[in-house]
Structure formats: structure tokens, C-alpha cells
Coordinates of C-alpha atoms and ligand atoms in Angstrom, one line a residue:
M1 CA -5.7 -5.9 18.1
G2 CA -2.3 -6.3 17.1
Y3 CA -2.2 -5.1 13.3
S4 CA 0.4 -6.1 10.8
V5 CA 0.5 -3.9 7.8
T6 CA 3.2 -4.4 4.7
T7 CA 4.8 -3.3 1.2
P8 CA 6.7 -5.1 -0.8
I9 CA 10.5 -4.5 -0.2
F10 CA 12.4 -2.9 -2.7
Y11 CA 15.6 -3.4 -5.1
V12 CA 17.4 -0.8 -4.5
N13 CA 19.4 -1.1 -7.6
A14 CA 17.3 2.1 -9.1
A15 CA 16.0 4.8 -7.4
P16 CA 12.5 5.3 -5.9
H17 CA 9.3 5.5 -8.7
L18 CA 5.7 6.9 -8.5
G19 CA 5.4 2.5 -8.7
H20 CA 7.0 2.1 -4.9
A21 CA 5.2 4.7 -3.7
Y22 CA 2.0 3.7 -4.7
S23 CA 2.3 0.0 -2.9
T24 CA 3.5 2.7 -0.1
I25 CA 0.0 5.2 0.2
V26 CA -1.6 1.7 -0.5
A27 CA -0.5 0.1 2.7
D28 CA -0.2 4.3 5.0
V29 CA -4.1 4.0 4.3
L30 CA -4.2 0.5 5.7
A31 CA -2.0 1.7 7.9
R32 CA -4.1 4.7 9.1
H33 CA -6.7 3.7 8.7
H34 CA -6.4 1.3 11.6
R35 CA -5.2 3.8 13.8
Q36 CA -7.9 4.8 13.3
R37 CA -10.0 1.9 14.9
G38 CA -7.5 1.9 17.8
D39 CA -5.1 -0.9 16.4
D40 CA -2.3 -1.2 18.0
V41 CA -0.2 -1.1 13.8
F42 CA 3.3 -2.2 12.9
F43 CA 3.2 -1.0 9.3
L44 CA 6.8 -2.2 7.2
T45 CA 8.5 -1.2 4.2
G46 CA 11.5 -1.5 3.6
T47 CA 14.8 -3.2 0.9
D48 CA 15.9 -6.4 -0.9
E49 CA 19.2 -6.1 -0.6
H50 CA 20.6 -9.2 -2.2
G51 CA 20.3 -11.3 -5.0
E52 CA 22.1 -10.8 -9.0
P53 CA 20.2 -7.7 -9.4
V54 CA 22.2 -5.9 -7.4
A55 CA 25.0 -7.7 -7.2
N56 CA 25.5 -6.7 -11.5
V57 CA 24.7 -3.2 -11.3
A58 CA 26.9 -2.8 -8.7
A59 CA 30.1 -4.7 -10.5
E60 CA 29.2 -2.7 -14.0
R61 CA 29.8 0.7 -11.6
G62 CA 33.0 -0.9 -10.1
I63 CA 31.8 -1.2 -6.5
T64 CA 31.2 -3.6 -3.5
P65 CA 27.3 -4.6 -3.4
Q66 CA 27.3 -3.9 0.1
E67 CA 28.7 -0.3 -0.7
L68 CA 25.9 0.0 -3.0
V69 CA 23.6 -0.8 -1.2
D70 CA 24.6 1.6 1.6
E71 CA 24.4 4.3 -1.4
N72 CA 20.5 3.8 -2.1
A73 CA 18.5 2.2 0.7
P74 CA 18.6 5.6 1.8
R75 CA 17.5 6.8 -0.2
F76 CA 14.5 4.6 -0.2
E77 CA 14.0 4.9 3.4
A78 CA 12.8 9.1 2.3
M79 CA 10.5 8.9 0.6
G80 CA 8.8 7.6 3.1
P81 CA 8.4 10.9 4.7
V82 CA 8.2 12.4 1.6
L83 CA 4.7 10.9 1.2
E84 CA 4.2 11.1 4.4
S85 CA 4.4 7.2 5.1
S86 CA 3.3 6.4 9.0
N87 CA 5.6 2.9 8.6
D88 CA 7.0 2.5 12.0
F89 CA 9.7 0.5 10.7
F90 CA 12.2 0.7 7.2
V91 CA 13.5 -3.3 7.2
R92 CA 17.6 -3.7 4.7
T93 CA 17.3 -7.5 4.2
S94 CA 21.5 -6.6 4.7
D95 CA 20.0 -6.1 8.5
P96 CA 22.9 -9.2 10.0
R97 CA 19.9 -10.0 13.0
H98 CA 17.4 -10.2 9.6
K99 CA 20.4 -12.8 7.8
T100 CA 20.0 -15.0 10.6
A101 CA 16.7 -14.9 12.1
V102 CA 16.9 -15.9 7.5
Q103 CA 18.9 -18.7 8.5
E104 CA 17.5 -19.8 12.0
F105 CA 13.9 -19.7 9.7
L106 CA 15.2 -22.1 6.5
T107 CA 16.9 -24.5 8.9
Q108 CA 14.1 -25.6 11.0
V109 CA 12.3 -25.9 7.4
K110 CA 14.7 -28.0 6.4
D111 CA 15.1 -30.2 10.0
N112 CA 10.9 -30.3 8.9
G113 CA 11.8 -32.3 5.8
Y114 CA 11.4 -29.9 3.1
V115 CA 14.9 -29.4 1.0
Y116 CA 16.5 -31.7 -0.3
E117 CA 19.3 -31.6 -2.9
G118 CA 19.5 -31.2 -6.4
Q119 CA 20.1 -30.6 -9.2
Y120 CA 18.0 -27.4 -10.8
E121 CA 18.1 -27.2 -15.2
G122 CA 15.5 -24.6 -16.8
W123 CA 14.7 -20.7 -17.7
Y124 CA 15.8 -18.1 -14.9
C125 CA 14.9 -14.7 -15.6
P126 CA 18.4 -12.3 -14.1
K127 CA 16.0 -9.2 -13.3
C128 CA 12.8 -10.5 -11.8
A129 CA 15.6 -12.8 -10.7
D130 CA 12.8 -15.9 -10.6
F131 CA 12.9 -19.1 -12.2
K132 CA 10.2 -19.7 -14.3
T133 CA 8.0 -22.3 -15.3
D134 CA 6.8 -23.7 -18.2
Q135 CA 3.3 -21.4 -18.1
E136 CA 5.7 -18.2 -17.7
I137 CA 7.5 -18.8 -20.9
A138 CA 6.6 -16.3 -23.8
E139 CA 7.6 -16.9 -27.7
G140 CA 11.3 -17.1 -27.8
N141 CA 12.3 -18.0 -24.0
T142 CA 11.5 -14.5 -23.5
C143 CA 9.9 -13.5 -19.7
P144 CA 7.0 -12.3 -19.9
I145 CA 7.3 -9.0 -18.0
H146 CA 10.7 -8.3 -18.7
G147 CA 10.7 -9.1 -22.8
I148 CA 14.7 -9.8 -22.4
A149 CA 15.7 -13.3 -23.5
L150 CA 15.7 -15.5 -20.4
I151 CA 19.0 -17.7 -19.5
R152 CA 19.5 -21.3 -19.3
E153 CA 20.2 -22.0 -16.2
S154 CA 21.7 -25.8 -14.8
E155 CA 23.1 -26.1 -10.7
N156 CA 23.6 -27.7 -8.0
N157 CA 21.4 -26.2 -5.5
W158 CA 19.2 -26.8 -2.8
F159 CA 15.4 -27.8 -3.4
F160 CA 12.0 -26.7 -1.4
K161 CA 9.3 -29.7 -1.7
L162 CA 6.3 -26.7 -3.0
S163 CA 5.0 -29.6 -4.8
A164 CA 4.5 -31.1 -1.4
F165 CA 1.9 -28.5 -0.5
Q166 CA -0.3 -28.6 -3.5
E167 CA -3.5 -30.3 -1.6
Q168 CA -2.8 -26.8 1.4
L169 CA -2.7 -24.7 -1.1
E170 CA -5.6 -25.2 -2.7
Q171 CA -7.8 -26.3 0.4
L172 CA -6.8 -22.7 1.3
Y173 CA -7.9 -21.5 -1.5
A174 CA -11.7 -22.9 -0.9
D175 CA -11.6 -22.4 2.3
R176 CA -10.8 -18.6 1.9
P177 CA -11.7 -17.0 -1.4
D178 CA -10.9 -13.4 -0.6
W179 CA -7.4 -14.3 0.9
V180 CA -6.0 -13.5 -2.0
V181 CA -8.0 -10.3 -3.8
P182 CA -9.1 -8.6 -6.7
Q183 CA -10.5 -11.9 -7.2
S184 CA -9.2 -12.6 -10.9
R185 CA -5.8 -12.7 -9.5
R186 CA -6.9 -15.3 -6.3
N187 CA -8.1 -16.7 -9.8
E188 CA -4.7 -16.4 -11.5
A189 CA -3.1 -17.6 -8.6
L190 CA -5.1 -20.8 -8.0
A191 CA -5.3 -21.9 -11.7
F192 CA -1.7 -21.6 -11.2
I193 CA -1.3 -23.6 -9.2
K194 CA -3.7 -26.5 -9.7
G195 CA -1.5 -26.2 -13.3
G196 CA 0.6 -28.4 -10.9
L197 CA 3.2 -26.8 -8.4
Q198 CA 6.5 -28.5 -9.0
D199 CA 9.4 -27.2 -6.5
V200 CA 11.9 -24.5 -6.8
S201 CA 15.0 -23.4 -5.7
L202 CA 15.9 -22.3 -2.4
S203 CA 19.4 -21.5 -2.4
R204 CA 21.9 -20.3 -5.8
N205 CA 25.2 -21.6 -5.8
A206 CA 26.5 -20.2 -9.0
I207 CA 26.2 -16.7 -6.8
T208 CA 27.7 -14.7 -3.1
W209 CA 25.9 -11.5 -2.7
G210 CA 22.8 -13.1 -0.5
V211 CA 22.2 -15.3 2.7
E212 CA 24.6 -18.1 3.5
V213 CA 23.1 -21.6 3.5
P214 CA 24.5 -22.4 7.1
W215 CA 23.9 -26.2 6.1
D216 CA 26.0 -25.3 3.0
P217 CA 28.0 -22.4 2.7
E218 CA 29.3 -22.9 -0.5
H219 CA 25.1 -21.8 -1.5
V220 CA 23.4 -18.2 -0.6
F221 CA 19.4 -18.5 -0.6
Y222 CA 17.9 -17.5 -2.9
V223 CA 16.8 -14.3 -2.7
W224 CA 13.2 -14.6 -2.7
W225 CA 12.9 -16.6 0.2
D226 CA 15.2 -14.4 2.1
A227 CA 13.4 -11.6 1.0
L228 CA 9.3 -12.2 1.4
L229 CA 10.8 -13.5 5.4
N230 CA 11.2 -10.3 5.9
Y231 CA 7.2 -10.0 6.3
R232 CA 8.6 -12.0 9.4
T233 CA 11.8 -11.3 10.8
A234 CA 11.5 -7.4 11.2
L235 CA 8.6 -8.0 13.6
K236 CA 11.7 -9.2 16.2
F237 CA 13.8 -6.3 16.0
G238 CA 11.4 -3.7 14.1
R239 CA 9.9 -2.6 17.2
E240 CA 12.0 -1.7 19.7
G241 CA 12.1 -3.1 23.2
S242 CA 9.0 -5.3 22.0
D243 CA 9.6 -9.0 20.0
L244 CA 6.2 -9.2 18.7
T245 CA 6.4 -11.8 16.2
E246 CA 3.3 -13.2 17.9
S247 CA 1.1 -10.4 18.2
H248 CA 1.0 -8.5 14.7
W249 CA 0.9 -12.3 13.6
P250 CA -0.8 -12.9 10.5
P251 CA 0.4 -9.5 8.5
T252 CA -2.2 -8.5 5.5
H253 CA 0.0 -7.7 3.2
V254 CA 0.1 -4.7 -0.3
I255 CA 2.0 -6.4 -3.1
G256 CA 2.0 -5.5 -7.0
K257 CA 0.7 -8.7 -10.1
D258 CA 3.8 -8.5 -10.8
I259 CA 5.0 -11.1 -7.8
L260 CA 2.4 -12.7 -7.5
K261 CA 3.6 -15.4 -7.6
F262 CA 5.7 -15.3 -4.8
H263 CA 2.9 -14.0 -2.7
T264 CA 0.2 -16.1 -2.3
I265 CA 2.4 -19.2 -3.2
Y266 CA 6.2 -19.4 -2.0
W267 CA 5.6 -17.9 0.3
P268 CA 2.1 -18.8 2.5
A269 CA 3.7 -22.7 1.8
L270 CA 6.3 -22.0 3.3
L271 CA 4.5 -20.4 6.1
M272 CA 3.0 -23.8 5.9
A273 CA 6.3 -26.1 6.4
A274 CA 7.5 -23.8 9.0
G275 CA 4.0 -24.2 10.5
L276 CA 2.9 -21.3 10.7
E277 CA -0.1 -19.4 10.0
V278 CA -1.1 -17.5 6.4
P279 CA -1.4 -13.7 5.5
K280 CA -3.6 -12.8 6.6
R281 CA -4.3 -11.7 3.0
V282 CA -2.1 -10.5 0.1
M283 CA -3.6 -7.2 -1.3
V284 CA -2.5 -6.8 -5.5
G285 CA -3.2 -3.7 -6.6
G286 CA -1.7 -3.2 -10.6
F287 CA 0.4 -1.6 -12.8
L288 CA 0.4 2.7 -13.0
L289 CA 0.9 3.1 -17.0
V290 CA 3.2 6.4 -18.5
D291 CA 1.1 6.6 -22.2
G292 CA -0.3 2.8 -22.2
A293 CA 3.4 2.1 -20.8
K294 CA 4.6 0.1 -16.6
M295 CA 6.5 2.8 -15.7
S296 CA 9.9 1.2 -14.0
K297 CA 13.5 1.3 -13.7
S298 CA 14.1 -0.5 -17.4
K299 CA 12.6 1.4 -19.6
G300 CA 13.3 5.1 -18.6
N301 CA 9.6 6.4 -18.2
V302 CA 9.5 7.0 -14.0
L303 CA 8.0 9.8 -12.9
D304 CA 9.8 11.2 -10.4
P305 CA 7.7 10.8 -7.1
F306 CA 9.1 14.3 -5.5
A307 CA 8.3 16.7 -8.2
A308 CA 5.2 15.7 -8.3
I309 CA 4.9 15.6 -5.1
E310 CA 7.2 19.2 -4.4
Q311 CA 4.8 20.6 -6.7
F312 CA 1.1 19.7 -5.5
G313 CA 2.3 17.8 -1.9
A314 CA 1.8 14.7 -0.8
D315 CA -1.4 14.9 0.2
A316 CA -2.8 15.5 -3.5
V317 CA -0.8 12.6 -4.6
R318 CA -1.3 10.1 -2.2
F319 CA -5.3 11.3 -3.3
Y320 CA -4.0 11.0 -6.9
L321 CA -3.0 7.8 -7.1
L322 CA -5.8 5.8 -5.3
R323 CA -8.2 8.1 -7.5
E324 CA -7.2 7.9 -10.7
V325 CA -6.2 4.2 -10.5
A326 CA -8.7 2.0 -9.3
F327 CA -6.5 -0.4 -6.7
G328 CA -6.3 -4.2 -8.5
Q329 CA -6.6 -2.4 -11.9
D330 CA -3.5 -1.1 -14.4
G331 CA -4.2 2.5 -15.3
S332 CA -2.8 5.4 -16.7
V333 CA -1.2 8.1 -14.3
S334 CA -0.2 12.3 -15.4
F335 CA 0.6 15.6 -14.2
E336 CA -1.5 16.1 -15.9
G337 CA -4.6 14.4 -14.3
L338 CA -3.0 14.6 -11.1
K339 CA -3.5 18.4 -12.1
L340 CA -7.1 18.4 -13.2
R341 CA -8.2 16.4 -10.7
Y342 CA -6.4 18.8 -7.7
E343 CA -8.1 21.6 -9.4
S344 CA -11.8 19.9 -9.5
E345 CA -12.0 17.8 -6.4
L346 CA -9.8 18.3 -4.2
A347 CA -9.7 22.3 -4.9
N348 CA -13.1 22.5 -5.4
D349 CA -14.7 19.9 -3.9
F350 CA -13.0 19.1 -0.3
G351 CA -11.4 22.3 0.1
N352 CA -14.0 25.2 -0.5
L353 CA -16.6 22.9 1.3
A354 CA -14.7 23.4 4.1
S355 CA -13.6 26.0 4.0
R356 CA -17.1 27.8 2.7
S357 CA -18.7 25.7 5.8
L358 CA -16.4 27.6 7.9
A359 CA -16.7 30.9 6.6
M360 CA -19.9 31.5 7.5
V361 CA -20.4 30.0 10.5
R362 CA -18.3 32.3 11.1
R363 CA -19.6 35.3 9.5
Y364 CA -22.8 34.4 10.5
R365 CA -22.4 33.0 13.3
D366 CA -20.1 34.9 14.4
G367 CA -17.5 31.0 14.9
R368 CA -20.0 30.1 17.1
V369 CA -21.4 26.3 15.8
P370 CA -25.3 26.8 16.1
D371 CA -26.4 24.3 18.8
A372 CA -29.4 22.1 16.3
A373 CA -30.3 19.9 15.2
L374 CA -29.4 17.4 12.5
D375 CA -30.7 18.0 8.9
P376 CA -32.5 14.6 7.8
E377 CA -31.1 13.5 4.7
I378 CA -27.2 14.6 5.5
A379 CA -28.0 12.8 8.5
A380 CA -29.8 9.4 6.2
A381 CA -26.6 9.9 3.4
F382 CA -23.2 9.7 6.9
D383 CA -25.7 6.9 8.3
G384 CA -23.3 3.2 9.1
L385 CA -20.4 5.5 6.7
G386 CA -17.7 4.5 9.2
D387 CA -18.4 0.5 9.1
A388 CA -18.8 0.8 5.7
V389 CA -15.9 2.0 5.0
A390 CA -14.0 0.3 6.9
R391 CA -15.1 -3.4 5.3
Q392 CA -14.4 -1.8 2.1
L393 CA -10.4 -0.7 3.3
D394 CA -10.6 -4.6 4.6
E395 CA -11.4 -6.5 2.2
G396 CA -9.0 -4.1 -0.6
Q397 CA -10.7 -2.1 -2.4
I398 CA -9.2 1.3 -1.3
S399 CA -10.9 2.9 -4.2
Q400 CA -13.5 2.7 -3.9
A401 CA -13.4 3.2 -0.5
L402 CA -12.5 6.6 -1.4
E403 CA -15.1 6.5 -3.8
T404 CA -17.8 6.1 -0.6
I405 CA -16.3 8.9 0.8
W406 CA -16.8 11.3 -1.9
E407 CA -20.0 9.9 -2.6
R408 CA -20.4 12.7 0.8
V409 CA -18.8 15.2 0.4
R410 CA -20.6 15.8 -3.0
R411 CA -24.3 15.4 -1.8
L412 CA -22.0 17.7 0.9
N413 CA -21.3 20.5 -1.8
R414 CA -25.3 19.5 -3.9
F415 CA -26.5 20.5 0.2
V416 CA -24.8 23.3 0.5
E417 CA -26.5 24.6 -2.8
E418 CA -29.9 23.5 -2.3
R419 CA -30.3 25.1 1.5
A420 CA -28.8 28.3 -0.1
P421 CA -27.7 29.5 3.5
W422 CA -26.5 32.6 2.1
T423 CA -30.7 33.0 1.6
L424 CA -31.3 32.3 4.7
A425 CA -29.6 34.6 6.1
K426 CA -31.0 37.3 4.5
A427 CA -34.4 36.4 5.2
E428 CA -33.7 36.0 8.9
K429 CA -32.5 39.4 8.8
N430 CA -35.6 40.5 7.3
D431 CA -37.4 38.3 10.1
A432 CA -38.5 35.9 7.0
A433 CA -37.3 32.8 8.6
S434 CA -36.6 31.8 12.0
P435 CA -33.0 31.3 13.1
E436 CA -33.2 27.7 13.9
A437 CA -33.1 26.8 9.3
L438 CA -30.2 28.3 9.7
D439 CA -28.8 26.5 12.2
V440 CA -29.9 23.6 11.2
V441 CA -28.1 24.1 7.8
L442 CA -24.4 25.4 9.5
H443 CA -24.5 22.4 12.2
T444 CA -24.9 20.1 9.4
L445 CA -22.2 21.5 7.8
V446 CA -19.7 21.3 9.6
E447 CA -20.4 18.4 11.7
G448 CA -19.9 16.8 8.0
V449 CA -16.9 19.0 7.3
R450 CA -15.5 16.9 10.6
A451 CA -16.4 13.2 9.7
L452 CA -15.0 13.7 6.2
G453 CA -12.0 15.2 7.9
V454 CA -11.4 11.9 10.4
L455 CA -12.9 9.7 7.2
L456 CA -10.4 10.8 4.5
H457 CA -8.2 11.3 6.8
P458 CA -5.8 7.8 5.7
W459 CA -6.0 9.3 2.1
L460 CA -5.4 12.4 3.2
P461 CA -3.7 12.8 6.5
T462 CA -2.4 16.9 5.9
S463 CA -4.9 18.4 4.7
T464 CA -7.2 17.1 7.2
E465 CA -4.9 17.1 10.2
T466 CA -5.6 21.2 9.1
L467 CA -8.7 20.7 9.2
L468 CA -9.2 19.1 12.2
D469 CA -7.9 21.8 13.7
A470 CA -9.4 24.9 12.8
L471 CA -12.3 23.2 14.1
G472 CA -10.5 22.0 18.0
C473 CA -11.7 18.7 17.0
P474 CA -8.2 16.7 16.7
D475 CA -9.1 13.7 17.2
L476 CA -9.5 11.2 14.4
A477 CA -10.5 8.0 15.9
W478 CA -12.7 6.0 13.8
S479 CA -15.9 7.1 16.2
G480 CA -15.9 10.6 15.4
T481 CA -16.9 9.4 11.5
T482 CA -20.6 9.0 13.1
L483 CA -22.3 12.2 12.6
G484 CA -23.2 14.2 16.0
S485 CA -20.5 12.3 18.0
G486 CA -18.2 15.6 18.3
T487 CA -19.8 18.9 17.0
P488 CA -17.0 21.4 17.9
T489 CA -18.3 24.8 19.8
T490 CA -16.1 27.2 17.4
V491 CA -14.3 27.1 14.6
G492 CA -11.4 29.0 13.9
E493 CA -9.4 30.3 10.8
L494 CA -8.9 27.8 7.5
A495 CA -6.3 28.7 4.5
P496 CA -7.3 26.7 1.2
L497 CA -6.5 23.4 2.4
F498 CA -5.4 23.3 -1.5
P499 CA -4.8 26.7 -3.1
K500 CA -4.9 26.9 -6.0
D501 CA -2.0 28.3 -7.4
R502 CA -0.3 25.5 -6.8
A503 CA -1.6 23.6 -10.4
E504 CA -1.0 27.1 -12.1
S505 CA 2.4 26.1 -13.3
S506 CA 3.3 23.8 -15.8
A507 CA 4.2 20.0 -16.4
T508 CA 7.3 19.0 -14.2
A509 CA 8.6 16.2 -15.6
Ligands
LIG1 N1 11.5 -6.5 -4.7 C1 11.1 -7.3 -5.1 C2 9.3 -7.3 -3.8 C3 10.0 -8.7 -2.8 S1 8.6 -8.5 -1.3 C4 9.2 -9.9 -0.7 C5 10.4 -6.4 -6.2 N2 10.7 -5.5 -5.9 S2 10.3 -3.4 -7.2 O1 11.1 -2.7 -6.5 O2 10.8 -4.6 -8.4 O3 9.3 -4.1 -7.0 C6 9.1 -3.5 -6.3 C7 6.7 -3.2 -5.8 O4 6.6 -1.8 -6.5 C8 6.3 -4.7 -6.2 O5 5.0 -4.4 -6.7 C9 5.6 -4.2 -8.0 O6 5.1 -4.9 -8.5 C10 6.1 -2.5 -7.9 N3 5.9 -1.7 -9.3 C11 6.9 -1.7 -9.7 N4 6.6 -0.8 -10.7 C12 5.5 -0.3 -11.3 C13 4.6 0.4 -11.3 N5 4.7 0.6 -12.8 N6 2.9 -0.1 -11.1 C14 2.5 -0.3 -9.8 N7 3.5 -1.1 -9.1 C15 5.3 -1.5 -9.3 O7 9.9 -7.2 -6.8

């Protein structure tokens, strides 16, 4: 089955930061998980290169917008491998193939009768590149997101008849109550729709850095339409030799809460205007905060994901961000917090469980996994787990899915303490117990750890592969989440998955 998942495409007027990395990691978890389910995954990310913010920064620096985007886009592209992102393509909206496809798409929308010429009069935030409606204006005509003064704009524009989709959008929200998650964001979008939709600008004539409007070359398309369309255009050229437009539509979108209106109102309306199916689901994340404030390039309080990864590794940063901040909510992140979770959860809970389980098989059974029954309590604790996690991920409950798995990490740790294999080994030596008791414990532990390796793979891609290799079971297929489905026969050596000395040096930022 075709499955396509996207991140927002990033503005290239500054350097990538953890806020950007966050969307990429969430989408990557979904992409990896769906590959494990056997889907034909297309995971798309990229850069949003047109519009005023880019043109303004280029002008300040005395270079052309194209020079600026060519300089900055590679920095965003380089973020992918560092985060262990498995994106299949990186789209750039200055790509001529994208531009042509945008022109064709929007011409079609015009031919369908949803575009007209008019005069725009209203408030505009150059940082959001957003024409604000009355309900979106903060005190003193300022932007509620950036806190800057809004600009009064008056220009001749082409308009998109958003108002024509009032009923269809209300119907969409009624028919599919969970097409936007979490519910709080869905309710926010629905309230905006119910407030009454006004038509929106489709083009700008005050700026030139954008995709030219084919029927009126004095105009460029308003950057948000051009940007949103990446999700569609890249399907055509993102996989060499195939056109995924049919097989991989509709996509699942991962976005931040500040771009809700565009993805949950404008975008489905535009797709309706073109006669296309709306996205499968829009998953909306909150903001990562530093000392209670949104991390953003304009505030300058950014944490460098590259430095964090250098110290703790990509797996740890991925895990930390998704564990610390429940997806959908705002939450504070810090190097101190990362260090704490690294030590307590990754090194102790999971890393140590894996190391000691394998070490005990080596010590007590010469590295051979006993052919024994599974402990019934542990088997029950893992029963249906793969399905439960898959369901949570489908519903955008990314952090809850991780917690569902982590409950089993803790359960297996308790199991070790309860059964005390070292005592069983002693008893066995003194003929005070039959070998079967220890066989069951060791088999259950190794099989539990293996299943956890498969389950945790989307969050911890590198360390789980190391673990599964040491177990001689590199298969990542989701069917392997069932206990007893792939018991290793022998175990190899396993170096600590999360070495403690990594957390010992002090914070790097
Ligand atoms: N270019 C638009 C998106 C177009 S999608 C068709 C854009 N770009 S952005 O670079 O400003 O932001 C990209 C994403 O990063 C947004 O989803 C935004 O919410 C997210 N984040 C930026 N700062 C963030 C945090 N501090 N925390 C979490 N996510 C944040 O918007």
C-alpha cells in the first residue's frame, strides 16, 4: 500500500533548529513504522524558498534570493542524515518542476471557476507571510505569533474563493472528526471555519520572488499556495522513474500549530477546488519551549540540534524530544533534561536491560538461547502490543505510543528483579532447582528485548539495529512485535547501547 507522510517545508531564511528537527523526527517515526508494516512509503520533506521573508533577507545581505536559497537549502537538507531521517526526497520549491506543476494546478483551479480578480485591503504579517483575518489580530494591530506590527496592505490580487467551501469544510469536519489531531486543534480549526470564511489572496503583485502567475505575469502566486502544493507536485518527480501521484495520495501531514489554518482550512479547500481527495490526516504538534518561550529564529533562543546530537547521538535526541514533549502540546526542552532522560531511561531502563539480558545468556547458557516456554505474565503483557502501538501511531498519538512500549521496558526490568536469574543460576548449580526455571526467564528476556527492538525502531533506529544484529535477528517487520515470533538461537556480544560517559561532559549549549 502507498503511504506518504510529510513535514512542513522549512523557510530557508535562517539556519535549521530543534523546532524544525522536531517535525522531521515525528514524520520519520511514522515513515519508519509504516515501512515496518510493509507499506510502500514516500516520506517527503524540503524547503519553502519563495516569498517575502526570503526576499527581505536576501536584500539585506545584498544577494539575490536565488543565491540565498542555494546557500541555505543544503543546510536543511544536511539536517536529515544527522537526525537519522529516512526521507525519500527533499523538495525545493524553486525547482522548475515544482513551479511548472504549481502553475498547471492553479490554472486548473481557475478554470474550475474558483479564482477572480479583486482588491485586497487588510492586515498582513511579513514574518508569517499571512493575511490576517479580524479574529487573528492582536492588540494594537500586531501579529499574535511574532508580536510585530502588522502592515496595512492594499493591492490588486487574484483571489481564491475560499468562501465557496464553507459547507464542504464543515461537512468534512463532521464526517471525519479525527482528520485533524489532537482534538483541541481540530476544534480550533472548526471554530475558525464556523466564524465564516472569507476569500483569500491567491497572488501578490507587490513582490517578484515567487512562481509567476501564467495568466498574469505581473503577479506571483502567494507563497502559501506554492508551498502547500509541494505535497502534491513532489509525488510526480520525487521518486526516480515513477509517478506516485495516484498511488501515494492522500498524504498524512505533520505540522506545527502555527500553520494550522493553512493546512486544515486553505489546503483542503484548494484540493476540493481541484476535485481531489483531502489529506488522510493532519497531525499537529505544539511548540518546543526554552525557558517557557517558543524556540524560534526571530527570538534567537535556539538550541542547536547538531550540537545535541554530537554529544548524545541522534537516537537519544529523537527519543528525548518525543518523550519529553507530548506530541500536540507545548513543552520545555533543555540539555539538562536530555541528559537526565539519557541516563535514566536510555542507559538504565533500556540499554541496561538489553545488555544484562544478553550477558546472562552468555554467562549461564554459553550464548545459546534456551528452547523453553515463555513466561505467561510477560507473554500477556506483550499480547496485542504491536496492534495497540500501530493504532496509536495512526491516530497521531506519537508520545503515547512510545509510553505504551516503555511500560513493557519497565515490566521486563521488574521481571528481572522478580525472578532474579542470578539466584536461579546458583540454585541450579546446587541442584536446588531444575534448569527449566532459568531457561524460561532467559528465553522470555531475550525474546522480550528482541520484540522491544522492533517496536522501538522508529524512535531509536540506530541502537535498535545494533541490538537486533547482536541477537542475529535483524528483521524489522512489524509482525516481529509478537512475542515468540522470532526467538534468536544464539546471542552475540553487545557493547552498551547508550554509554554513560556520553552524558558526563557538561551541556554544550
Ligand atoms: N514554510 C512554512 C511551512 C510551509 S508548509 C507547506 C513554515 N516554515 S518554518 O520553517 O517557519 O516552520 C516549519 C515548522 O517548524 C512549522 O511547523 C513550525 O511550527 C515548526 N516550528 C518552528 N519552531 C518551532 C518550535 N519551537 N517548536 C516546534 N515546532 C516549531 O512555517
